[in-house]
Coordinates of C-alpha atoms in Angstrom, one line a residue:
Chain A
M7 CA 0.0 0.0 -0.1
P8 CA 1.3 3.5 -0.8
A9 CA 2.2 5.7 2.1
V10 CA -0.1 8.3 0.7
Q11 CA -3.2 7.4 -1.6
V12 CA -5.5 10.1 -2.7
T13 CA -8.4 9.0 -4.9
E14 CA -10.9 11.4 -6.6
L15 CA -10.2 14.2 -4.0
T16 CA -12.2 17.2 -4.5
V17 CA -12.2 20.2 -2.1
R18 CA -14.7 23.0 -2.5
Y19 CA -15.0 26.4 -0.7
G20 CA -17.4 29.2 -0.3
S21 CA -21.2 29.3 0.0
A22 CA -22.6 26.2 -1.4
G23 CA -19.1 25.1 -2.5
A24 CA -19.0 27.7 -5.2
V25 CA -15.0 27.6 -5.5
T26 CA -13.5 24.3 -6.6
A27 CA -9.9 24.2 -5.3
V28 CA -9.2 20.5 -5.9
D29 CA -11.3 18.7 -8.6
R30 CA -11.2 14.8 -8.6
L31 CA -7.4 14.5 -7.9
D32 CA -5.5 11.3 -7.8
L33 CA -2.3 10.8 -6.2
S34 CA -0.1 8.4 -4.6
A35 CA 3.4 8.4 -3.1
E36 CA 5.4 5.4 -1.7
A37 CA 7.6 5.0 1.2
G38 CA 11.2 6.4 0.7
E39 CA 10.1 8.6 -2.2
V40 CA 10.3 12.3 -2.7
L41 CA 7.1 13.7 -4.3
V42 CA 7.2 17.2 -5.5
V43 CA 3.9 19.1 -5.9
L44 CA 4.2 22.0 -8.4
G45 CA 1.7 24.5 -9.6
P46 CA 0.8 28.1 -9.8
N47 CA -0.9 30.1 -7.0
G48 CA -4.4 28.6 -6.6
A49 CA -3.7 25.3 -8.4
G50 CA -4.8 23.5 -5.3
K51 CA -1.4 22.3 -3.7
T52 CA -2.2 23.7 -0.2
S53 CA -5.6 22.4 -0.2
T54 CA -4.4 19.0 -1.1
I55 CA -1.5 18.9 1.3
E56 CA -4.0 20.3 4.2
S57 CA -6.4 17.6 3.5
L58 CA -3.6 15.1 3.7
E59 CA -2.7 16.5 7.0
G60 CA -6.2 16.4 8.4
Y61 CA -6.7 20.0 8.6
R62 CA -9.4 20.2 5.8
R63 CA -12.3 17.9 5.5
P64 CA -12.6 17.1 1.7
T65 CA -15.8 17.6 0.0
S66 CA -15.5 14.1 -1.6
G67 CA -13.0 11.5 -2.6
R68 CA -10.9 9.2 -0.3
I69 CA -7.5 10.0 1.4
T70 CA -5.4 7.5 3.3
V71 CA -2.0 8.3 5.0
L72 CA -0.1 5.2 6.2
G73 CA -3.3 3.4 5.9
L74 CA -5.3 6.0 8.1
N75 CA -8.1 8.4 7.4
P76 CA -6.4 12.0 8.3
I77 CA -9.7 13.1 9.7
S78 CA -11.1 10.3 11.6
D79 CA -7.6 8.8 12.7
H80 CA -6.1 12.1 13.1
R81 CA -4.8 11.7 16.7
A82 CA -3.2 8.4 15.6
L83 CA -1.6 10.0 12.6
T84 CA -0.3 12.9 14.1
A85 CA 2.3 10.7 16.0
R86 CA 3.4 9.4 12.4
I87 CA 3.6 12.4 10.2
G88 CA 5.9 15.5 10.3
V89 CA 4.3 18.8 9.1
M90 CA 6.2 22.0 7.9
L91 CA 4.1 24.9 7.4
Q92 CA 4.6 27.6 4.8
N93 CA 4.6 30.4 7.4
G94 CA 4.7 30.6 11.2
G95 CA 3.5 27.9 13.4
V96 CA 6.1 28.8 16.2
Y97 CA 5.5 30.9 19.5
P98 CA 7.3 34.3 18.6
M99 CA 9.1 34.7 21.9
I100 CA 10.7 31.4 22.4
G101 CA 13.8 30.2 20.6
P102 CA 14.7 27.0 18.7
R103 CA 16.1 25.0 21.6
R104 CA 13.1 25.7 24.0
V105 CA 10.6 25.0 21.1
L106 CA 12.4 21.8 20.2
D107 CA 12.3 20.6 23.7
L108 CA 8.7 21.3 23.9
F109 CA 7.7 19.5 20.7
A110 CA 10.0 16.7 21.6
S111 CA 7.9 16.1 24.7
F112 CA 4.8 15.5 22.3
Y113 CA 6.4 12.3 20.7
P114 CA 7.2 8.9 22.2
D115 CA 10.4 8.6 20.7
P116 CA 11.7 12.1 19.5
L117 CA 15.1 13.0 18.1
S118 CA 17.4 15.0 20.4
T119 CA 17.2 18.9 20.3
E120 CA 20.9 18.9 20.2
S121 CA 21.1 16.8 17.1
L122 CA 18.4 18.8 15.3
L123 CA 20.1 22.0 16.1
D124 CA 23.3 20.7 14.6
L125 CA 21.4 19.3 11.6
V126 CA 19.7 22.6 10.7
A127 CA 22.5 24.8 11.8
L128 CA 20.8 26.8 14.4
R129 CA 23.0 26.0 17.3
A130 CA 24.3 29.7 17.3
V131 CA 20.7 31.0 17.6
A132 CA 19.4 28.4 19.9
A133 CA 18.2 31.0 22.4
T134 CA 17.0 33.5 20.1
P135 CA 13.4 34.0 20.0
W136 CA 11.6 33.2 16.9
R137 CA 10.4 36.7 15.9
H138 CA 14.1 37.7 15.9
L139 CA 15.4 34.9 13.6
S140 CA 16.1 35.4 9.8
G141 CA 13.4 34.1 7.3
G142 CA 15.9 31.3 6.6
E143 CA 16.5 30.4 10.3
Q144 CA 12.7 30.3 10.8
Q145 CA 12.3 27.9 7.9
R146 CA 15.1 25.7 9.1
L147 CA 13.4 25.5 12.5
S148 CA 10.1 24.8 11.0
L149 CA 11.9 21.8 9.2
A150 CA 13.4 20.6 12.3
L151 CA 10.0 20.6 13.9
A152 CA 8.6 18.6 11.1
L153 CA 11.4 16.1 11.9
I154 CA 11.5 15.8 15.5
G155 CA 8.9 12.9 15.7
R156 CA 10.9 10.7 13.4
P157 CA 8.1 10.8 10.9
E158 CA 7.1 8.1 8.4
V159 CA 5.6 10.8 6.1
A160 CA 6.8 14.3 6.1
F161 CA 4.7 17.1 4.5
L162 CA 7.0 20.1 3.8
D163 CA 5.3 23.2 2.3
E164 CA 7.8 25.4 0.5
P165 CA 10.7 24.3 2.6
T166 CA 13.3 26.5 0.6
A167 CA 11.3 29.8 0.3
G168 CA 13.4 32.5 1.6
V169 CA 16.3 30.5 2.2
D170 CA 19.8 31.3 1.2
P171 CA 21.9 29.2 -1.0
E172 CA 23.8 27.4 1.9
G173 CA 20.5 26.8 3.6
R174 CA 18.9 25.2 0.4
R175 CA 21.9 22.9 0.2
A176 CA 21.4 21.8 3.8
I177 CA 17.7 21.3 3.4
R178 CA 18.3 19.3 0.1
A179 CA 20.5 17.3 2.3
V180 CA 18.0 16.7 4.9
V181 CA 15.4 15.7 2.3
A182 CA 17.9 13.1 0.7
D183 CA 18.5 11.7 4.1
L184 CA 14.7 11.2 4.7
R185 CA 14.3 9.4 1.5
A186 CA 17.4 7.2 2.5
E187 CA 15.6 6.4 5.8
G188 CA 12.6 5.3 3.9
V189 CA 10.4 8.4 4.7
C190 CA 7.7 9.5 2.3
V191 CA 8.2 13.2 1.6
L192 CA 5.5 15.3 0.1
L193 CA 7.0 18.7 -0.8
T194 CA 5.5 21.7 -2.3
T195 CA 7.6 24.5 -4.1
H196 CA 7.5 27.3 -6.7
E197 CA 11.2 26.8 -7.1
L198 CA 11.5 24.5 -10.1
A199 CA 15.5 24.2 -10.0
E200 CA 15.0 22.9 -6.4
A201 CA 12.2 20.4 -7.5
E202 CA 14.2 19.0 -10.2
K203 CA 17.1 18.5 -7.7
M204 CA 14.9 16.9 -4.9
A205 CA 12.3 15.0 -6.7
D206 CA 12.0 11.2 -7.4
R207 CA 8.5 12.2 -9.1
I208 CA 6.9 15.6 -9.9
V209 CA 3.3 16.2 -9.9
I210 CA 2.2 19.3 -11.8
L211 CA -1.3 20.8 -10.8
S212 CA -3.3 23.4 -12.3
A213 CA -6.9 24.6 -11.4
G214 CA -7.1 21.7 -9.1
R215 CA -6.1 18.8 -11.4
V216 CA -3.1 16.8 -12.2
V217 CA -2.0 18.3 -15.6
R218 CA 1.4 16.3 -15.7
Q219 CA 3.4 13.9 -13.7
G220 CA 6.4 11.7 -13.8
T221 CA 9.9 11.5 -13.0
P222 CA 11.9 14.6 -13.9
H223 CA 13.5 12.5 -16.6
E224 CA 10.2 11.3 -17.6
L225 CA 8.9 15.0 -17.7
I226 CA 11.7 16.5 -19.5
G227 CA 12.2 13.3 -21.6
A228 CA 13.6 13.0 -24.9
A229 CA 13.2 16.5 -25.5
A230 CA 16.0 17.2 -23.1
T231 CA 18.7 17.4 -25.8
S232 CA 16.7 18.4 -28.8
G233 CA 15.7 22.1 -29.6
L234 CA 16.9 25.3 -27.8
T235 CA 15.3 27.4 -25.0
F236 CA 16.4 30.9 -24.2
G237 CA 15.6 34.0 -22.4
A238 CA 15.0 37.4 -24.2
P239 CA 12.9 40.4 -24.1
P240 CA 9.2 39.3 -24.1
G241 CA 7.2 40.1 -27.5
L242 CA 10.0 39.4 -30.0
D243 CA 9.1 39.0 -33.6
A244 CA 8.9 35.1 -33.7
V245 CA 8.1 35.0 -37.3
S246 CA 11.3 36.8 -38.1
L247 CA 13.2 34.5 -35.9
A248 CA 11.9 31.4 -37.3
G249 CA 12.5 32.5 -40.6
A250 CA 16.3 33.1 -39.7
L251 CA 16.5 29.6 -38.2
G252 CA 15.4 27.9 -41.5
T253 CA 12.7 25.6 -42.8
G254 CA 11.1 23.4 -40.3
A255 CA 12.1 25.6 -37.3
V256 CA 9.2 26.1 -34.6
V257 CA 9.5 29.1 -32.2
T258 CA 7.2 29.4 -29.4
E259 CA 7.1 32.1 -26.6
T260 CA 6.2 29.7 -24.0
A261 CA 6.1 32.5 -21.2
P262 CA 6.7 36.3 -21.2
G263 CA 10.4 36.3 -22.3
R264 CA 10.9 32.7 -22.4
Y265 CA 11.3 31.1 -25.7
R266 CA 11.6 27.5 -27.1
V267 CA 13.1 26.5 -30.6
D268 CA 12.1 23.3 -32.0
G269 CA 13.2 21.7 -35.1
A270 CA 16.3 23.5 -35.0
S271 CA 19.5 22.9 -32.8
G272 CA 23.2 22.6 -32.8
P273 CA 25.9 25.3 -33.1
A274 CA 24.3 26.8 -36.4
A275 CA 20.8 27.3 -34.7
T276 CA 22.7 28.9 -31.6
A277 CA 24.4 31.2 -33.8
A278 CA 21.4 32.2 -35.7
V279 CA 19.4 33.0 -32.4
A280 CA 22.5 35.0 -31.1
N281 CA 22.9 36.9 -34.2
W282 CA 19.2 37.7 -34.7
L283 CA 19.1 39.1 -31.3
A284 CA 22.2 41.0 -31.8
E285 CA 20.8 42.6 -34.7
R286 CA 18.0 44.0 -32.8
Q287 CA 20.1 45.1 -29.7
A288 CA 18.1 42.5 -27.7
D289 CA 19.9 40.9 -24.6
L290 CA 20.1 37.2 -24.6
T291 CA 19.7 36.2 -20.8
D292 CA 20.3 32.4 -21.0
L293 CA 20.3 29.8 -23.6
S294 CA 20.3 26.0 -23.2
R295 CA 19.9 23.0 -25.4
G296 CA 16.9 21.1 -25.1
R297 CA 13.9 21.7 -22.5
N298 CA 14.2 22.0 -18.9
L299 CA 11.6 21.7 -16.1
E300 CA 10.5 25.2 -16.5
D301 CA 9.8 24.7 -20.2
V302 CA 7.7 21.7 -19.1
Y303 CA 6.0 23.3 -16.2
F304 CA 4.9 26.4 -18.4
E305 CA 3.5 24.0 -21.0
A306 CA 1.8 21.9 -18.6
V307 CA -0.1 24.9 -16.6
G308 CA -0.6 26.8 -19.8
A309 CA -2.3 30.0 -19.9
A310 CA -3.2 29.5 -16.2
A311 CA 0.4 30.6 -15.3
R312 CA 0.6 33.4 -18.0
G313 CA -2.6 35.1 -17.4
P314 CA -5.4 35.9 -19.9
A315 CA -3.8 38.7 -21.7
E316 CA -0.5 37.0 -22.9
P317 CA -1.0 35.0 -25.9
D318 CA 0.9 32.0 -27.1
V319 CA 2.8 32.7 -30.2
T320 CA 4.0 29.5 -32.2
V321 CA 5.9 30.3 -35.5
V322 CA 6.7 27.6 -37.9
A323 CA 9.0 28.7 -40.6
G324 CA 7.5 32.1 -41.1
R325 CA 3.7 31.3 -40.5
R326 CA 2.2 32.1 -37.0
T327 CA -0.9 31.6 -35.0
R328 CA -2.0 33.4 -31.8
R329 CA -3.8 31.8 -28.9
T330 CA -5.7 34.2 -26.7
R331 CA -7.8 31.7 -24.6
R332 CA -6.7 30.2 -21.4
G333 CA -5.9 26.7 -20.9
R334 CA -5.7 25.5 -24.5
R335 CA -2.6 24.0 -26.0
P336 CA -0.8 25.9 -28.6
H337 CA -1.1 24.7 -32.0
E338 CA 0.7 25.3 -35.1
V339 CA -0.4 26.6 -38.5
R340 CA 1.5 25.4 -41.3
Chain B
M1 CA 1.7 13.8 31.2
K2 CA 5.0 14.7 29.9
A3 CA 3.3 16.5 27.0
L4 CA 0.9 18.3 29.4
L5 CA 3.6 19.3 32.0
A6 CA 5.8 20.6 29.1
Q7 CA 3.0 22.5 27.5
T8 CA 2.1 24.0 30.8
R9 CA 5.6 25.1 31.6
A10 CA 5.8 26.8 28.2
E11 CA 2.5 28.6 28.6
V12 CA 3.5 29.8 32.2
F13 CA 6.9 30.9 30.9
M14 CA 5.3 32.9 28.0
T15 CA 2.7 34.3 30.2
L16 CA 5.2 35.7 32.7
R17 CA 7.2 37.0 29.8
R18 CA 4.5 39.1 28.4
G19 CA 4.6 42.4 30.0
E20 CA 1.1 43.5 28.9
T21 CA -0.3 40.2 30.3
L22 CA 1.4 40.9 33.9
L23 CA 0.1 44.6 33.7
L24 CA -3.4 43.2 32.8
T25 CA -3.6 40.5 35.5
V26 CA -1.6 41.9 38.3
G27 CA -0.5 45.6 37.8
I28 CA -4.1 47.0 37.0
P29 CA -5.8 45.0 39.9
V30 CA -3.2 46.2 42.3
L31 CA -3.5 49.7 41.1
F32 CA -7.3 49.7 41.3
L33 CA -7.1 48.4 44.7
L34 CA -4.8 50.9 46.0
F35 CA -6.6 53.7 44.2
F36 CA -10.3 52.7 45.1
S37 CA -9.4 51.9 48.7
S38 CA -7.7 55.2 49.2
V39 CA -9.5 57.7 47.2
H40 CA -13.4 57.6 48.0
V41 CA -14.7 58.1 44.6
V42 CA -17.3 55.2 45.1
T43 CA -19.7 54.9 48.1
T44 CA -19.5 51.4 49.2
P45 CA -21.9 49.4 51.1
T46 CA -19.2 48.4 53.7
E47 CA -18.0 50.8 56.3
A48 CA -14.4 50.6 55.2
A49 CA -13.9 50.8 51.5
V50 CA -11.3 48.2 51.2
N51 CA -13.7 45.6 52.6
F52 CA -15.8 46.0 49.5
F53 CA -13.0 46.5 47.0
V54 CA -10.7 43.4 47.9
P55 CA -13.4 40.9 46.9
G56 CA -14.4 43.0 44.0
I57 CA -10.9 43.3 42.7
L58 CA -10.3 39.6 43.3
S59 CA -12.9 39.1 40.9
L60 CA -11.6 41.5 38.4
A61 CA -8.3 39.4 38.7
V62 CA -9.9 36.2 37.9
M63 CA -11.8 37.8 34.9
S64 CA -8.7 39.5 33.6
T65 CA -6.5 36.1 33.6
A66 CA -9.2 33.8 32.4
M67 CA -11.2 35.8 30.0
V68 CA -8.9 38.6 28.5
S69 CA -5.5 37.2 28.8
L70 CA -6.3 33.8 27.8
G71 CA -8.6 35.0 24.8
I72 CA -6.2 37.5 23.6
A73 CA -3.3 35.1 23.6
T74 CA -5.2 32.4 22.1
G75 CA -6.3 34.6 19.2
F76 CA -2.8 35.5 18.5
E77 CA -1.6 32.1 18.6
R78 CA -4.1 31.3 16.0
G79 CA -3.1 34.1 13.9
Y80 CA 0.7 33.2 14.3
G81 CA -0.2 29.6 13.1
V82 CA 0.9 28.1 16.4
L83 CA -2.5 26.4 17.0
K84 CA -2.5 25.0 13.5
R85 CA 1.1 23.7 13.9
L86 CA 0.2 22.1 17.4
G87 CA -2.9 20.6 15.7
A88 CA -0.5 18.5 13.7
T89 CA 1.2 17.0 16.7
P90 CA 0.2 14.4 19.1
L91 CA -0.2 17.0 21.9
G92 CA -4.2 17.1 21.0
R93 CA -7.0 19.4 21.9
P94 CA -7.5 18.1 25.6
R95 CA -4.0 18.5 26.7
L96 CA -3.4 22.1 25.0
L97 CA -6.8 23.1 27.0
G98 CA -5.6 21.3 30.1
A99 CA -2.3 23.2 29.9
K100 CA -4.0 26.7 29.4
I101 CA -6.3 25.8 32.4
A102 CA -3.3 25.1 34.5
T103 CA -1.7 28.2 33.6
I104 CA -4.8 30.3 34.3
V105 CA -4.9 28.7 37.8
A106 CA -1.1 29.2 38.4
V107 CA -1.7 33.0 37.5
E108 CA -4.7 33.1 39.8
L109 CA -2.5 32.0 42.7
V110 CA 0.1 34.7 42.0
Q111 CA -2.8 37.3 41.8
A112 CA -4.2 36.0 45.3
A113 CA -0.7 36.0 46.7
V114 CA -0.2 39.6 45.7
L115 CA -3.6 41.0 46.2
V116 CA -4.6 39.5 49.6
P117 CA -1.5 40.8 51.4
V118 CA -2.0 44.4 49.6
G119 CA -5.6 44.1 50.8
L120 CA -4.5 43.1 54.4
I121 CA -1.9 46.0 54.6
L122 CA -4.8 48.5 53.3
G123 CA -6.8 47.3 56.4
W124 CA -9.1 44.6 54.8
K125 CA -11.0 42.8 57.7
P126 CA -12.6 39.7 56.3
G127 CA -16.0 39.4 57.8
G128 CA -17.6 36.2 59.7
H129 CA -15.0 33.9 60.7
G130 CA -12.3 35.6 58.7
V131 CA -10.4 34.9 55.4
V132 CA -9.5 31.5 56.1
A133 CA -13.3 30.4 56.8
G134 CA -14.2 31.8 53.4
V135 CA -11.5 30.1 51.3
P136 CA -13.2 26.8 50.6
G137 CA -16.4 28.5 49.1
S138 CA -14.2 31.1 47.4
V139 CA -12.0 28.5 45.8
A140 CA -14.8 26.7 44.3
V141 CA -16.6 29.6 43.1
V142 CA -13.5 31.1 41.4
L143 CA -12.8 27.7 39.8
L144 CA -16.4 27.9 38.4
A145 CA -15.9 31.3 37.4
T146 CA -12.7 30.5 35.6
V147 CA -14.5 27.8 33.3
A148 CA -17.1 30.5 32.5
F149 CA -14.7 33.3 31.7
A150 CA -12.3 30.9 29.9
G151 CA -15.1 29.7 27.7
I152 CA -16.1 33.3 27.0
G153 CA -12.3 34.1 25.9
L154 CA -12.1 31.1 23.8
L155 CA -15.2 31.7 22.2
M156 CA -14.3 35.3 21.3
A157 CA -10.8 34.0 20.2
G158 CA -12.5 31.2 18.1
V159 CA -14.8 33.4 16.0
L160 CA -13.0 36.8 15.7
R161 CA -9.6 37.7 14.1
A162 CA -6.8 38.4 16.5
E163 CA -6.8 42.2 16.3
V164 CA -10.7 42.4 16.5
N165 CA -10.6 40.0 19.4
L166 CA -8.0 42.1 21.1
A167 CA -10.2 45.2 21.1
A168 CA -13.5 43.2 21.6
A169 CA -11.8 41.5 24.8
N170 CA -10.8 44.8 26.2
G171 CA -14.1 46.4 25.5
L172 CA -15.9 43.5 27.3
Y173 CA -13.6 43.8 30.2
L174 CA -14.5 47.4 30.8
V175 CA -18.2 46.6 30.6
L176 CA -18.0 43.8 33.0
L177 CA -15.6 45.8 35.2
L178 CA -18.6 48.4 35.5
L179 CA -21.5 46.4 35.5
G180 CA -20.1 43.4 37.6
G181 CA -20.2 44.7 41.1
M182 CA -16.3 44.8 41.1
V183 CA -15.8 48.6 41.8
V184 CA -19.3 49.9 41.3
P185 CA -21.7 48.3 44.0
I186 CA -24.7 46.6 41.8
G187 CA -27.0 48.6 44.1
K188 CA -25.8 51.9 42.2
L189 CA -26.8 50.7 38.9
P190 CA -30.5 51.7 37.5
G191 CA -33.0 49.0 38.1
G192 CA -33.1 47.6 34.8
L193 CA -29.3 47.6 34.3
A194 CA -29.0 46.0 37.7
S195 CA -31.2 43.2 36.8
F196 CA -29.4 42.6 33.6
A197 CA -26.0 42.7 35.4
K198 CA -27.1 39.9 37.8
L199 CA -27.2 37.5 34.8
L200 CA -23.5 38.2 33.8
P201 CA -20.8 35.9 35.3
A202 CA -18.9 39.1 36.6
D203 CA -21.5 40.1 38.8
A204 CA -22.3 36.6 40.1
L205 CA -18.5 36.1 41.0
S206 CA -18.1 39.4 42.8
A207 CA -21.4 38.7 44.7
A208 CA -20.0 35.4 45.7
L209 CA -16.7 36.6 46.8
H210 CA -18.2 39.7 48.5
A211 CA -20.4 37.2 50.5
T212 CA -17.6 34.8 51.2
L213 CA -14.8 37.1 51.9
G214 CA -16.7 40.2 52.7
A215 CA -19.7 39.4 54.9
G216 CA -18.5 36.0 55.8
V217 CA -21.5 34.1 54.7
A218 CA -22.2 31.3 52.1
V219 CA -22.0 31.7 48.2
P220 CA -25.6 33.1 47.3
A221 CA -27.7 30.4 45.4
E222 CA -28.2 32.9 42.3
S223 CA -24.2 33.1 42.0
W224 CA -24.0 29.5 41.8
V225 CA -26.9 29.2 39.1
V226 CA -25.5 32.1 36.9
L227 CA -22.0 30.8 37.0
A228 CA -22.9 27.2 36.3
V229 CA -24.9 28.3 33.2
W230 CA -22.0 30.3 32.0
A231 CA -19.6 27.4 32.7
I232 CA -21.5 25.1 30.7
A233 CA -22.8 27.5 27.8
A234 CA -19.6 29.3 27.2
P235 CA -17.1 26.3 26.8
V236 CA -19.7 24.2 24.8
A237 CA -19.8 27.4 22.4
A238 CA -16.2 27.7 22.4
A239 CA -15.6 24.1 21.6
V240 CA -18.2 24.2 18.7
S241 CA -16.4 27.2 17.3
F242 CA -12.9 26.2 17.9
R243 CA -10.5 26.3 15.0
W244 CA -7.0 25.1 14.9
E245 CA -6.3 27.9 12.3

């Protein structure tokens, strides 16, 4: 049995359930797996995680965490899960050592406060009240609180938000250790590079539904080495650029200022893009071969991540089409 | 038991570290007792003003701790996400509530330890067989009132935003201070208002303490009834409206 199993989960809010936050969502995660949940704001990530944690009663659907119902078996479940909230969650006037000691008293076999202070590098500020800790230190303390009960499932809500590079590396190491110990980790984030580094599997949500899922390799897939992606000022003349790349080249502005080239690659295509931009005094902010998770993400969430006013422009060797409705896949006109 | 003790220790530690809480629960009652016992702005039914004000201010102290301090602190804990975070631990609602009640009782003991000596220094002479004789009835009625006031405080913390709750709790504190027979004898209120005030837990408590610690007689039956009703209704309403976040 998976550590986490979600079947047809629906969560609605508002009077008479006017707002659908999660819409017939299916999800599962195994012990020893890091599942990263991605999606724009309002995609249903937090509603899903909070339903799993037992904070939110689903409108319909079935959830089990370690074989238990998060609502009816909440008390039994709390001893076996770890929760890291997105914000706050700690008394402002007490410091890491005192709050870790307090939380340790809630669990039958907790990790030691001292080992956790070292693990999340908070020994130097162990007596500093929460409200005086930096954002990164607060995040690391929240992570430590999620780990203190030796959880079998850990829910980490944006663990690297506001954390400096050293802190992120430390958090990635902690997540890797959890995986190695057989802990199931469900993690939400907006940071795609972090997701790619930490995830065994990624689920991308949009409008409360799963729009793409798989391992990072599966998501990026064979396209990882084909075509080009680059950043440049938004709204460039994709018709002209596709023409400069030659017959069969497809240029798509996947998000404002993000472009993808299909059907052309290699040194010649790289040079053509660079020259075309240089002729127009346009900066090339980055260029990589193939697609990355960011490209996959924007494709998956579609117009939901871009907003209604931003059309998708796909150009194939000088012909173009515009897409102005939200949520539709770009299509090509030949 | 380990979790309950640790949570209680943390709650007591934080209560004693909050300057505004100490001002509300100890500072203001002591100042009121000193002021009203020394400056005759209110005509009291007792010969010596202090004999009226000690039971009244002890009632005020109970209300300050059990209703205002608890309610405001709980409202902000919800705002900070602390209750939500605790809700995902094995601590559980009963032990959290138990820790908060134990903290209130600890603060009330501190209040009594400060206010009673101050009253005695000011010349307070308990009626009947003295302060010791009044202790059992007083303790029982204070415990009942504590449950009633805590229910009101938690109810407000459960339904109001932290900032609104802060204002509402302070507003209610003032209203009950004036209508509760603590510094203004209930007999001074207009007839209709006095009848209404007698239905409030503040007046029921102060009437009970005036009886046990002032006149040296038993707690009036009306006080038991009013406090019992509040001690059942308010916690039930608080439990129904309780939210971890």
